[in-house]
Amino acid sequence: MVWGRVRIAVLLPTFNEPALAATLASIRDQVAVEPTFDVTVFVVDDGSRVPVRRDALEELLRADRPGRFALVLARHRVNLGQGAALETARRLSLAHARPATPFDAYVTMDADGQHRAADLAALVGPLASGADVVFGNRFTGGTEIPRVRALVLRAARLLEWALTGLRLGDAHNGFRAFDERGIRAVQMHQRGMAHATEIRQEVARAGLVVAEAPVRVHYDEASLAKGQRSWGALAILRDILYKYLFAGVS
Ligand SMILES: Nc1nc2c(ncn2[C@@H]2O[C@H](COP(=O)(O)OP(=O)(O)OP(=O)(O)O)[C@@H](O)[C@H]2O)c(=O)[nH]1
Ligand SMILES: [Mg+2]
């Protein structure tokens, strides 16, 4: 980390997301109150019905915009899945990093307003003390988790522990931070939601130094209505087992 400046790449996949502009504005406003932050957001529009328009975003974000906030926008012509969108953002951000100005942190974040920009400092902090990857933990972040969702997440934690040997306090939380070694180790092949388990498998395989940070995930009618159904976990399980059984890699 260059003295006094933390260069952060935020990897933000978006698909038909009404909350995108508000999420970007929340990151901009957080940068305004964090003088050390220098943030570039890599927005990957994953084939949204109405393509995300850069000029519209720039216009929306023009006001109160600190110089330390930049946007890069890419688009998938067709919807490929959150995992594919994150992989595109990962490659884009690595291609953007310059030897002279490397990113100190690569943060994966959802665009639907469920993750708080106010948690960025807590999420990237442990990277400065040697962690390669920091997983957001909604169970220690004061989140009010819907009951059924909490049950599914506890089961997912156990499954991921069995698959990876990593015993962590949350699962499938899209809010994570990586240093350069960490982000280079987590290439995603799973295009759908199973990418979240695949990331943990890659982290375990690479022997990365893992930490967790408390984050508050925001649940409201809109995000629950738009987000994943609890039985969606079965599709994720199918994708993981398929790769495990037929691709011969764990
Ligand atoms: N559902 C979905 N989201 C996508 C896709 N591609 C990108 N995304 C983005 O991925 C992020 C997470 O999607 P969500 O549907 O909220 O998934 P989730 O957060 O795991 O599920 P919930 O906790 O129910 O919200 C959002 O920013 C979406 O806009 C896709 O193909 N499907
Ligand atoms: Mg969501």
PDB file of C-alpha atoms and ligand atoms in Angstrom:
ATOM      1  CA  MET A   1       0.000   0.000   0.000  1.00  0.00           C
ATOM      2  CA  VAL A   2       1.437   3.351  -1.120  1.00  0.00           C
ATOM      3  CA  TRP A   3       1.735   5.635   1.944  1.00  0.00           C
ATOM      4  CA  GLY A   4      -1.629   7.256   2.658  1.00  0.00           C
ATOM      5  CA  ARG A   5      -3.415   5.937  -0.488  1.00  0.00           C
ATOM      6  CA  VAL A   6      -5.459   2.730  -0.835  1.00  0.00           C
ATOM      7  CA  ARG A   7      -6.178   1.917  -4.486  1.00  0.00           C
ATOM      8  CA  ILE A   8      -9.308  -0.261  -4.683  1.00  0.00           C
ATOM      9  CA  ALA A   9     -10.835  -1.987  -7.692  1.00  0.00           C
ATOM     10  CA  VAL A  10     -14.531  -2.714  -7.092  1.00  0.00           C
ATOM     11  CA  LEU A  11     -15.869  -5.570  -9.268  1.00  0.00           C
ATOM     12  CA  LEU A  12     -19.590  -4.918  -9.719  1.00  0.00           C
ATOM     13  CA  PRO A  13     -21.709  -7.324 -11.808  1.00  0.00           C
ATOM     14  CA  THR A  14     -25.137  -6.015 -12.719  1.00  0.00           C
ATOM     15  CA  PHE A  15     -28.204  -7.535 -14.389  1.00  0.00           C
ATOM     16  CA  ASN A  16     -31.505  -5.623 -14.778  1.00  0.00           C
ATOM     17  CA  GLU A  17     -30.598  -3.812 -11.548  1.00  0.00           C
ATOM     18  CA  PRO A  18     -32.785  -0.839 -10.587  1.00  0.00           C
ATOM     19  CA  ALA A  19     -30.453  -0.092  -7.655  1.00  0.00           C
ATOM     20  CA  LEU A  20     -27.262   0.224  -9.762  1.00  0.00           C
ATOM     21  CA  ALA A  21     -27.050   4.044  -9.769  1.00  0.00           C
ATOM     22  CA  ALA A  22     -27.802   4.258  -6.042  1.00  0.00           C
ATOM     23  CA  THR A  23     -25.122   1.638  -5.312  1.00  0.00           C
ATOM     24  CA  LEU A  24     -22.549   3.571  -7.384  1.00  0.00           C
ATOM     25  CA  ALA A  25     -23.542   6.829  -5.688  1.00  0.00           C
ATOM     26  CA  SER A  26     -23.071   5.179  -2.265  1.00  0.00           C
ATOM     27  CA  ILE A  27     -19.531   4.135  -3.250  1.00  0.00           C
ATOM     28  CA  ARG A  28     -18.788   7.644  -4.580  1.00  0.00           C
ATOM     29  CA  ASP A  29     -20.037   9.179  -1.324  1.00  0.00           C
ATOM     30  CA  GLN A  30     -17.966   6.749   0.762  1.00  0.00           C
ATOM     31  CA  VAL A  31     -14.841   7.705  -1.195  1.00  0.00           C
ATOM     32  CA  ALA A  32     -15.620  11.350  -0.454  1.00  0.00           C
ATOM     33  CA  VAL A  33     -15.402  10.662   3.298  1.00  0.00           C
ATOM     34  CA  GLU A  34     -12.411   8.247   3.128  1.00  0.00           C
ATOM     35  CA  PRO A  35      -9.465  10.471   2.119  1.00  0.00           C
ATOM     36  CA  THR A  36      -7.107   7.505   1.562  1.00  0.00           C
ATOM     37  CA  PHE A  37      -9.466   5.689  -0.844  1.00  0.00           C
ATOM     38  CA  ASP A  38      -8.844   5.800  -4.601  1.00  0.00           C
ATOM     39  CA  VAL A  39     -11.569   3.666  -6.189  1.00  0.00           C
ATOM     40  CA  THR A  40     -12.155   2.392  -9.716  1.00  0.00           C
ATOM     41  CA  VAL A  41     -15.475   0.570 -10.181  1.00  0.00           C
ATOM     42  CA  PHE A  42     -15.535  -2.081 -12.922  1.00  0.00           C
ATOM     43  CA  VAL A  43     -19.234  -2.386 -13.797  1.00  0.00           C
ATOM     44  CA  VAL A  44     -20.048  -5.434 -15.921  1.00  0.00           C
ATOM     45  CA  ASP A  45     -23.513  -5.246 -17.437  1.00  0.00           C
ATOM     46  CA  ASP A  46     -24.429  -8.913 -17.798  1.00  0.00           C
ATOM     47  CA  GLY A  47     -26.790  -8.544 -20.753  1.00  0.00           C
ATOM     48  CA  SER A  48     -29.430  -6.412 -19.012  1.00  0.00           C
ATOM     49  CA  ARG A  49     -32.686  -5.918 -20.975  1.00  0.00           C
ATOM     50  CA  VAL A  50     -31.992  -2.171 -20.991  1.00  0.00           C
ATOM     51  CA  PRO A  51     -28.239  -1.776 -21.514  1.00  0.00           C
ATOM     52  CA  VAL A  52     -26.463   0.266 -18.838  1.00  0.00           C
ATOM     53  CA  ARG A  53     -25.491   3.563 -20.462  1.00  0.00           C
ATOM     54  CA  ARG A  54     -22.169   5.123 -19.476  1.00  0.00           C
ATOM     55  CA  ASP A  55     -23.246   8.709 -20.204  1.00  0.00           C
ATOM     56  CA  ALA A  56     -26.327   8.268 -18.018  1.00  0.00           C
ATOM     57  CA  LEU A  57     -24.167   6.926 -15.191  1.00  0.00           C
ATOM     58  CA  GLU A  58     -21.594   9.692 -15.582  1.00  0.00           C
ATOM     59  CA  GLU A  59     -24.354  12.305 -15.487  1.00  0.00           C
ATOM     60  CA  LEU A  60     -25.879  10.748 -12.393  1.00  0.00           C
ATOM     61  CA  LEU A  61     -22.561  10.611 -10.624  1.00  0.00           C
ATOM     62  CA  ARG A  62     -21.225  14.022 -11.722  1.00  0.00           C
ATOM     63  CA  ALA A  63     -22.299  15.886  -8.566  1.00  0.00           C
ATOM     64  CA  ASP A  64     -19.988  15.816  -5.500  1.00  0.00           C
ATOM     65  CA  ARG A  65     -17.642  13.473  -7.354  1.00  0.00           C
ATOM     66  CA  PRO A  66     -14.183  13.181  -5.797  1.00  0.00           C
ATOM     67  CA  GLY A  67     -11.283  12.843  -8.246  1.00  0.00           C
ATOM     68  CA  ARG A  68     -10.480   9.542  -6.541  1.00  0.00           C
ATOM     69  CA  PHE A  69     -13.548   7.822  -8.042  1.00  0.00           C
ATOM     70  CA  ALA A  70     -13.531   6.313 -11.561  1.00  0.00           C
ATOM     71  CA  LEU A  71     -15.864   4.097 -13.573  1.00  0.00           C
ATOM     72  CA  VAL A  72     -15.109   1.441 -16.178  1.00  0.00           C
ATOM     73  CA  LEU A  73     -18.133  -0.078 -17.926  1.00  0.00           C
ATOM     74  CA  ALA A  74     -18.208  -3.341 -19.914  1.00  0.00           C
ATOM     75  CA  ARG A  75     -21.168  -5.273 -21.299  1.00  0.00           C
ATOM     76  CA  HIS A  76     -22.011  -8.900 -22.101  1.00  0.00           C
ATOM     77  CA  ARG A  77     -24.274  -8.914 -25.175  1.00  0.00           C
ATOM     78  CA  VAL A  78     -26.238 -11.793 -23.609  1.00  0.00           C
ATOM     79  CA  ASN A  79     -26.849 -12.762 -19.986  1.00  0.00           C
ATOM     80  CA  LEU A  80     -24.152 -15.237 -18.925  1.00  0.00           C
ATOM     81  CA  GLY A  81     -24.563 -15.331 -15.133  1.00  0.00           C
ATOM     82  CA  GLN A  82     -23.067 -13.575 -12.105  1.00  0.00           C
ATOM     83  CA  GLY A  83     -19.984 -15.814 -12.096  1.00  0.00           C
ATOM     84  CA  ALA A  84     -19.232 -14.976 -15.726  1.00  0.00           C
ATOM     85  CA  ALA A  85     -19.774 -11.249 -15.051  1.00  0.00           C
ATOM     86  CA  LEU A  86     -17.390 -11.340 -12.091  1.00  0.00           C
ATOM     87  CA  GLU A  87     -14.770 -13.187 -14.152  1.00  0.00           C
ATOM     88  CA  THR A  88     -14.995 -10.477 -16.822  1.00  0.00           C
ATOM     89  CA  ALA A  89     -14.586  -7.805 -14.128  1.00  0.00           C
ATOM     90  CA  ARG A  90     -11.647  -9.688 -12.611  1.00  0.00           C
ATOM     91  CA  ARG A  91      -9.794  -9.835 -15.943  1.00  0.00           C
ATOM     92  CA  LEU A  92     -10.658  -6.220 -16.768  1.00  0.00           C
ATOM     93  CA  SER A  93      -9.339  -4.954 -13.421  1.00  0.00           C
ATOM     94  CA  LEU A  94      -6.103  -6.968 -13.729  1.00  0.00           C
ATOM     95  CA  ALA A  95      -5.603  -5.601 -17.241  1.00  0.00           C
ATOM     96  CA  HIS A  96      -6.144  -2.093 -15.833  1.00  0.00           C
ATOM     97  CA  ALA A  97      -3.634  -2.448 -12.995  1.00  0.00           C
ATOM     98  CA  ARG A  98      -0.300  -0.798 -13.852  1.00  0.00           C
ATOM     99  CA  PRO A  99       3.054  -1.800 -12.286  1.00  0.00           C
ATOM    100  CA  ALA A 100       3.418   1.801 -11.124  1.00  0.00           C
ATOM    101  CA  THR A 101      -0.117   2.001  -9.787  1.00  0.00           C
ATOM    102  CA  PRO A 102      -1.214  -1.509  -8.762  1.00  0.00           C
ATOM    103  CA  PHE A 103      -4.495  -1.995  -6.962  1.00  0.00           C
ATOM    104  CA  ASP A 104      -4.055  -2.674  -3.258  1.00  0.00           C
ATOM    105  CA  ALA A 105      -7.441  -4.376  -3.034  1.00  0.00           C
ATOM    106  CA  TYR A 106      -9.933  -6.047  -5.381  1.00  0.00           C
ATOM    107  CA  VAL A 107     -13.434  -6.024  -3.890  1.00  0.00           C
ATOM    108  CA  THR A 108     -16.363  -8.047  -5.259  1.00  0.00           C
ATOM    109  CA  MET A 109     -19.689  -6.321  -4.503  1.00  0.00           C
ATOM    110  CA  ASP A 110     -23.309  -6.752  -5.595  1.00  0.00           C
ATOM    111  CA  ALA A 111     -25.093  -3.909  -7.414  1.00  0.00           C
ATOM    112  CA  ASP A 112     -28.514  -4.479  -5.824  1.00  0.00           C
ATOM    113  CA  GLY A 113     -27.925  -2.317  -2.754  1.00  0.00           C
ATOM    114  CA  GLN A 114     -27.521  -5.257  -0.359  1.00  0.00           C
ATOM    115  CA  HIS A 115     -23.843  -4.486   0.367  1.00  0.00           C
ATOM    116  CA  ARG A 116     -22.865  -1.261   2.138  1.00  0.00           C
ATOM    117  CA  ALA A 117     -20.046   0.946   0.862  1.00  0.00           C
ATOM    118  CA  ALA A 118     -19.589   1.888   4.533  1.00  0.00           C
ATOM    119  CA  ASP A 119     -18.217  -1.657   5.111  1.00  0.00           C
ATOM    120  CA  LEU A 120     -15.392  -1.245   2.539  1.00  0.00           C
ATOM    121  CA  ALA A 121     -12.782  -0.139   5.098  1.00  0.00           C
ATOM    122  CA  ALA A 122     -13.523  -3.113   7.382  1.00  0.00           C
ATOM    123  CA  LEU A 123     -13.378  -5.475   4.399  1.00  0.00           C
ATOM    124  CA  VAL A 124     -10.028  -4.302   2.955  1.00  0.00           C
ATOM    125  CA  GLY A 125      -8.373  -3.634   6.356  1.00  0.00           C
ATOM    126  CA  PRO A 126      -7.150  -7.211   7.017  1.00  0.00           C
ATOM    127  CA  LEU A 127      -5.287  -7.213   3.658  1.00  0.00           C
ATOM    128  CA  ALA A 128      -2.833  -4.734   5.213  1.00  0.00           C
ATOM    129  CA  SER A 129      -2.017  -7.241   7.918  1.00  0.00           C
ATOM    130  CA  GLY A 130      -1.229 -10.149   5.610  1.00  0.00           C
ATOM    131  CA  ALA A 131      -4.554 -11.634   4.481  1.00  0.00           C
ATOM    132  CA  ASP A 132      -4.842 -12.524   0.762  1.00  0.00           C
ATOM    133  CA  VAL A 133      -8.633 -12.760   0.887  1.00  0.00           C
ATOM    134  CA  VAL A 134     -11.259 -11.366   3.248  1.00  0.00           C
ATOM    135  CA  PHE A 135     -14.772 -12.826   3.220  1.00  0.00           C
ATOM    136  CA  GLY A 136     -17.667 -10.627   4.358  1.00  0.00           C
ATOM    137  CA  ASN A 137     -19.601 -12.205   7.234  1.00  0.00           C
ATOM    138  CA  ARG A 138     -23.225 -11.105   7.600  1.00  0.00           C
ATOM    139  CA  PHE A 139     -23.688 -13.225  10.764  1.00  0.00           C
ATOM    140  CA  THR A 140     -21.252 -11.013  12.726  1.00  0.00           C
ATOM    141  CA  GLY A 141     -22.273  -7.764  10.995  1.00  0.00           C
ATOM    142  CA  GLY A 142     -25.605  -7.181  12.727  1.00  0.00           C
ATOM    143  CA  THR A 143     -27.625  -8.303   9.698  1.00  0.00           C
ATOM    144  CA  GLU A 144     -31.271  -9.276  10.191  1.00  0.00           C
ATOM    145  CA  ILE A 145     -31.242 -12.421   8.074  1.00  0.00           C
ATOM    146  CA  PRO A 146     -34.620 -13.862   7.030  1.00  0.00           C
ATOM    147  CA  ARG A 147     -35.081 -17.153   8.950  1.00  0.00           C
ATOM    148  CA  VAL A 148     -35.239 -19.568   6.002  1.00  0.00           C
ATOM    149  CA  ARG A 149     -32.277 -17.811   4.356  1.00  0.00           C
ATOM    150  CA  ALA A 150     -30.260 -18.194   7.590  1.00  0.00           C
ATOM    151  CA  LEU A 151     -31.020 -21.933   7.657  1.00  0.00           C
ATOM    152  CA  VAL A 152     -29.942 -22.386   4.017  1.00  0.00           C
ATOM    153  CA  LEU A 153     -26.767 -20.375   4.654  1.00  0.00           C
ATOM    154  CA  ARG A 154     -25.853 -22.486   7.705  1.00  0.00           C
ATOM    155  CA  ALA A 155     -26.243 -25.631   5.598  1.00  0.00           C
ATOM    156  CA  ALA A 156     -24.143 -24.044   2.835  1.00  0.00           C
ATOM    157  CA  ARG A 157     -21.420 -23.207   5.385  1.00  0.00           C
ATOM    158  CA  LEU A 158     -21.196 -26.879   6.363  1.00  0.00           C
ATOM    159  CA  LEU A 159     -21.140 -28.058   2.751  1.00  0.00           C
ATOM    160  CA  GLU A 160     -18.381 -25.604   1.878  1.00  0.00           C
ATOM    161  CA  TRP A 161     -16.420 -26.669   4.967  1.00  0.00           C
ATOM    162  CA  ALA A 162     -16.686 -30.292   3.777  1.00  0.00           C
ATOM    163  CA  LEU A 163     -15.671 -29.345   0.216  1.00  0.00           C
ATOM    164  CA  THR A 164     -12.822 -26.950   1.071  1.00  0.00           C
ATOM    165  CA  GLY A 165     -11.725 -27.522   4.661  1.00  0.00           C
ATOM    166  CA  LEU A 166     -12.345 -23.800   5.212  1.00  0.00           C
ATOM    167  CA  ARG A 167     -14.534 -23.300   8.286  1.00  0.00           C
ATOM    168  CA  LEU A 168     -16.031 -19.818   7.853  1.00  0.00           C
ATOM    169  CA  GLY A 169     -18.914 -17.901   9.449  1.00  0.00           C
ATOM    170  CA  ASP A 170     -20.919 -17.148   6.265  1.00  0.00           C
ATOM    171  CA  ALA A 171     -21.462 -18.551   2.785  1.00  0.00           C
ATOM    172  CA  HIS A 172     -22.320 -17.135  -0.632  1.00  0.00           C
ATOM    173  CA  ASN A 173     -21.745 -13.591   0.527  1.00  0.00           C
ATOM    174  CA  GLY A 174     -20.815 -11.624  -2.603  1.00  0.00           C
ATOM    175  CA  PHE A 175     -18.849  -9.034  -0.576  1.00  0.00           C
ATOM    176  CA  ARG A 176     -15.168 -10.059  -0.550  1.00  0.00           C
ATOM    177  CA  ALA A 177     -11.734  -8.412  -0.772  1.00  0.00           C
ATOM    178  CA  PHE A 178      -8.565  -9.804  -2.334  1.00  0.00           C
ATOM    179  CA  ASP A 179      -5.010  -8.649  -2.703  1.00  0.00           C
ATOM    180  CA  GLU A 180      -3.276  -9.182  -6.053  1.00  0.00           C
ATOM    181  CA  ARG A 181      -2.087 -12.705  -5.118  1.00  0.00           C
ATOM    182  CA  GLY A 182      -5.624 -13.598  -4.069  1.00  0.00           C
ATOM    183  CA  ILE A 183      -7.476 -12.234  -7.109  1.00  0.00           C
ATOM    184  CA  ARG A 184      -4.982 -13.921  -9.470  1.00  0.00           C
ATOM    185  CA  ALA A 185      -5.714 -17.279  -7.776  1.00  0.00           C
ATOM    186  CA  VAL A 186      -9.519 -17.247  -8.150  1.00  0.00           C
ATOM    187  CA  GLN A 187     -10.287 -17.689 -11.836  1.00  0.00           C
ATOM    188  CA  MET A 188     -14.021 -18.480 -12.131  1.00  0.00           C
ATOM    189  CA  HIS A 189     -15.311 -21.195 -14.478  1.00  0.00           C
ATOM    190  CA  GLN A 190     -18.759 -21.468 -12.925  1.00  0.00           C
ATOM    191  CA  ARG A 191     -20.947 -18.907 -14.708  1.00  0.00           C
ATOM    192  CA  GLY A 192     -23.903 -19.109 -12.349  1.00  0.00           C
ATOM    193  CA  MET A 193     -24.207 -18.720  -8.561  1.00  0.00           C
ATOM    194  CA  ALA A 194     -21.983 -21.773  -7.910  1.00  0.00           C
ATOM    195  CA  HIS A 195     -19.053 -19.401  -8.561  1.00  0.00           C
ATOM    196  CA  ALA A 196     -19.224 -18.403  -4.891  1.00  0.00           C
ATOM    197  CA  THR A 197     -18.339 -21.945  -3.780  1.00  0.00           C
ATOM    198  CA  GLU A 198     -15.775 -22.261  -6.587  1.00  0.00           C
ATOM    199  CA  ILE A 199     -13.995 -19.156  -5.243  1.00  0.00           C
ATOM    200  CA  ARG A 200     -13.642 -20.882  -1.857  1.00  0.00           C
ATOM    201  CA  GLN A 201     -12.348 -24.046  -3.522  1.00  0.00           C
ATOM    202  CA  GLU A 202      -9.715 -21.999  -5.402  1.00  0.00           C
ATOM    203  CA  VAL A 203      -8.755 -20.134  -2.204  1.00  0.00           C
ATOM    204  CA  ALA A 204      -8.287 -23.434  -0.350  1.00  0.00           C
ATOM    205  CA  ARG A 205      -6.345 -25.006  -3.232  1.00  0.00           C
ATOM    206  CA  ALA A 206      -3.996 -21.987  -3.465  1.00  0.00           C
ATOM    207  CA  GLY A 207      -3.403 -22.006   0.305  1.00  0.00           C
ATOM    208  CA  LEU A 208      -4.244 -18.303   0.560  1.00  0.00           C
ATOM    209  CA  VAL A 209      -4.269 -16.499   3.915  1.00  0.00           C
ATOM    210  CA  VAL A 210      -7.967 -16.072   4.773  1.00  0.00           C
ATOM    211  CA  ALA A 211      -9.683 -13.563   7.045  1.00  0.00           C
ATOM    212  CA  GLU A 212     -13.298 -12.549   7.669  1.00  0.00           C
ATOM    213  CA  ALA A 213     -14.869  -9.124   8.301  1.00  0.00           C
ATOM    214  CA  PRO A 214     -18.303  -8.226   9.699  1.00  0.00           C
ATOM    215  CA  VAL A 215     -20.579  -6.708   7.040  1.00  0.00           C
ATOM    216  CA  ARG A 216     -24.220  -5.802   7.145  1.00  0.00           C
ATOM    217  CA  VAL A 217     -26.309  -7.202   4.289  1.00  0.00           C
ATOM    218  CA  HIS A 218     -29.451  -5.237   3.580  1.00  0.00           C
ATOM    219  CA  TYR A 219     -32.596  -7.265   2.975  1.00  0.00           C
ATOM    220  CA  ASP A 220     -35.793  -5.578   1.831  1.00  0.00           C
ATOM    221  CA  GLU A 221     -38.857  -6.604  -0.145  1.00  0.00           C
ATOM    222  CA  ALA A 222     -37.284  -5.480  -3.419  1.00  0.00           C
ATOM    223  CA  SER A 223     -33.949  -7.324  -3.028  1.00  0.00           C
ATOM    224  CA  LEU A 224     -35.667 -10.489  -1.718  1.00  0.00           C
ATOM    225  CA  ALA A 225     -38.201 -10.382  -4.567  1.00  0.00           C
ATOM    226  CA  LYS A 226     -35.419  -9.908  -7.158  1.00  0.00           C
ATOM    227  CA  GLY A 227     -32.724 -12.014  -5.534  1.00  0.00           C
ATOM    228  CA  GLN A 228     -32.196 -15.758  -5.177  1.00  0.00           C
ATOM    229  CA  ARG A 229     -34.891 -18.157  -4.056  1.00  0.00           C
ATOM    230  CA  SER A 230     -33.805 -20.350  -1.179  1.00  0.00           C
ATOM    231  CA  TRP A 231     -34.386 -23.427  -3.334  1.00  0.00           C
ATOM    232  CA  GLY A 232     -31.915 -21.884  -5.776  1.00  0.00           C
ATOM    233  CA  ALA A 233     -29.384 -23.528  -3.482  1.00  0.00           C
ATOM    234  CA  LEU A 234     -30.321 -26.837  -5.169  1.00  0.00           C
ATOM    235  CA  ALA A 235     -29.227 -25.546  -8.578  1.00  0.00           C
ATOM    236  CA  ILE A 236     -25.966 -24.390  -7.021  1.00  0.00           C
ATOM    237  CA  LEU A 237     -25.495 -27.838  -5.427  1.00  0.00           C
ATOM    238  CA  ARG A 238     -26.166 -29.473  -8.810  1.00  0.00           C
ATOM    239  CA  ASP A 239     -23.516 -27.277 -10.523  1.00  0.00           C
ATOM    240  CA  ILE A 240     -20.922 -27.950  -7.811  1.00  0.00           C
ATOM    241  CA  LEU A 241     -21.544 -31.724  -7.789  1.00  0.00           C
ATOM    242  CA  TYR A 242     -21.528 -31.865 -11.578  1.00  0.00           C
ATOM    243  CA  LYS A 243     -18.073 -30.236 -11.684  1.00  0.00           C
ATOM    244  CA  TYR A 244     -16.916 -32.440  -8.819  1.00  0.00           C
ATOM    245  CA  LEU A 245     -18.117 -35.702 -10.396  1.00  0.00           C
ATOM    246  CA  PHE A 246     -17.630 -35.188 -14.092  1.00  0.00           C
ATOM    247  CA  ALA A 247     -14.867 -32.584 -14.416  1.00  0.00           C
ATOM    248  CA  GLY A 248     -12.695 -34.604 -12.002  1.00  0.00           C
ATOM    249  CA  VAL A 249     -11.587 -31.494 -10.158  1.00  0.00           C
ATOM    250  CA  SER A 250     -12.824 -30.577  -6.641  1.00  0.00           C
TER     251      SER A 250
HETATM  252  N1  LIG B   1     -29.579 -13.024 -10.413  1.00  0.00           N
HETATM  253  C1  LIG B   1     -28.602 -12.662 -11.246  1.00  0.00           C
HETATM  254  N2  LIG B   1     -27.790 -11.631 -10.856  1.00  0.00           N
HETATM  255  C2  LIG B   1     -26.807 -11.301 -11.693  1.00  0.00           C
HETATM  256  C3  LIG B   1     -26.600 -11.957 -12.945  1.00  0.00           C
HETATM  257  N3  LIG B   1     -25.561 -11.379 -13.540  1.00  0.00           N
HETATM  258  C4  LIG B   1     -25.149 -10.411 -12.696  1.00  0.00           C
HETATM  259  N4  LIG B   1     -25.905 -10.362 -11.582  1.00  0.00           N
HETATM  260  C5  LIG B   1     -25.725  -9.454 -10.450  1.00  0.00           C
HETATM  261  O1  LIG B   1     -25.215 -10.235  -9.361  1.00  0.00           O
HETATM  262  C6  LIG B   1     -25.579  -9.628  -8.105  1.00  0.00           C
HETATM  263  C7  LIG B   1     -26.209 -10.644  -7.165  1.00  0.00           C
HETATM  264  O2  LIG B   1     -27.394 -11.069  -7.682  1.00  0.00           O
HETATM  265  P1  LIG B   1     -28.634 -11.474  -6.734  1.00  0.00           P
HETATM  266  O3  LIG B   1     -29.695 -11.986  -7.629  1.00  0.00           O
HETATM  267  O4  LIG B   1     -28.946 -10.362  -5.847  1.00  0.00           O
HETATM  268  O5  LIG B   1     -28.064 -12.718  -5.935  1.00  0.00           O
HETATM  269  P2  LIG B   1     -27.845 -12.863  -4.365  1.00  0.00           P
HETATM  270  O6  LIG B   1     -27.463 -11.587  -3.769  1.00  0.00           O
HETATM  271  O7  LIG B   1     -26.920 -13.977  -4.213  1.00  0.00           O
HETATM  272  O8  LIG B   1     -29.244 -13.301  -3.839  1.00  0.00           O
HETATM  273  P3  LIG B   1     -30.088 -12.500  -2.760  1.00  0.00           P
HETATM  274  O9  LIG B   1     -29.364 -12.592  -1.475  1.00  0.00           O
HETATM  275  O10 LIG B   1     -31.397 -13.203  -2.805  1.00  0.00           O
HETATM  276  O11 LIG B   1     -30.184 -11.094  -3.271  1.00  0.00           O
HETATM  277  C8  LIG B   1     -26.491  -8.450  -8.450  1.00  0.00           C
HETATM  278  O12 LIG B   1     -25.721  -7.272  -8.494  1.00  0.00           O
HETATM  279  C9  LIG B   1     -26.973  -8.792  -9.874  1.00  0.00           C
HETATM  280  O13 LIG B   1     -27.332  -7.645 -10.599  1.00  0.00           O
HETATM  281  C10 LIG B   1     -27.462 -13.013 -13.341  1.00  0.00           C
HETATM  282  O14 LIG B   1     -27.330 -13.604 -14.414  1.00  0.00           O
HETATM  283  N5  LIG B   1     -28.450 -13.343 -12.466  1.00  0.00           N
HETATM  284 MG    MG B   2     -28.752  -9.790  -3.865  1.00  0.00          MG
END
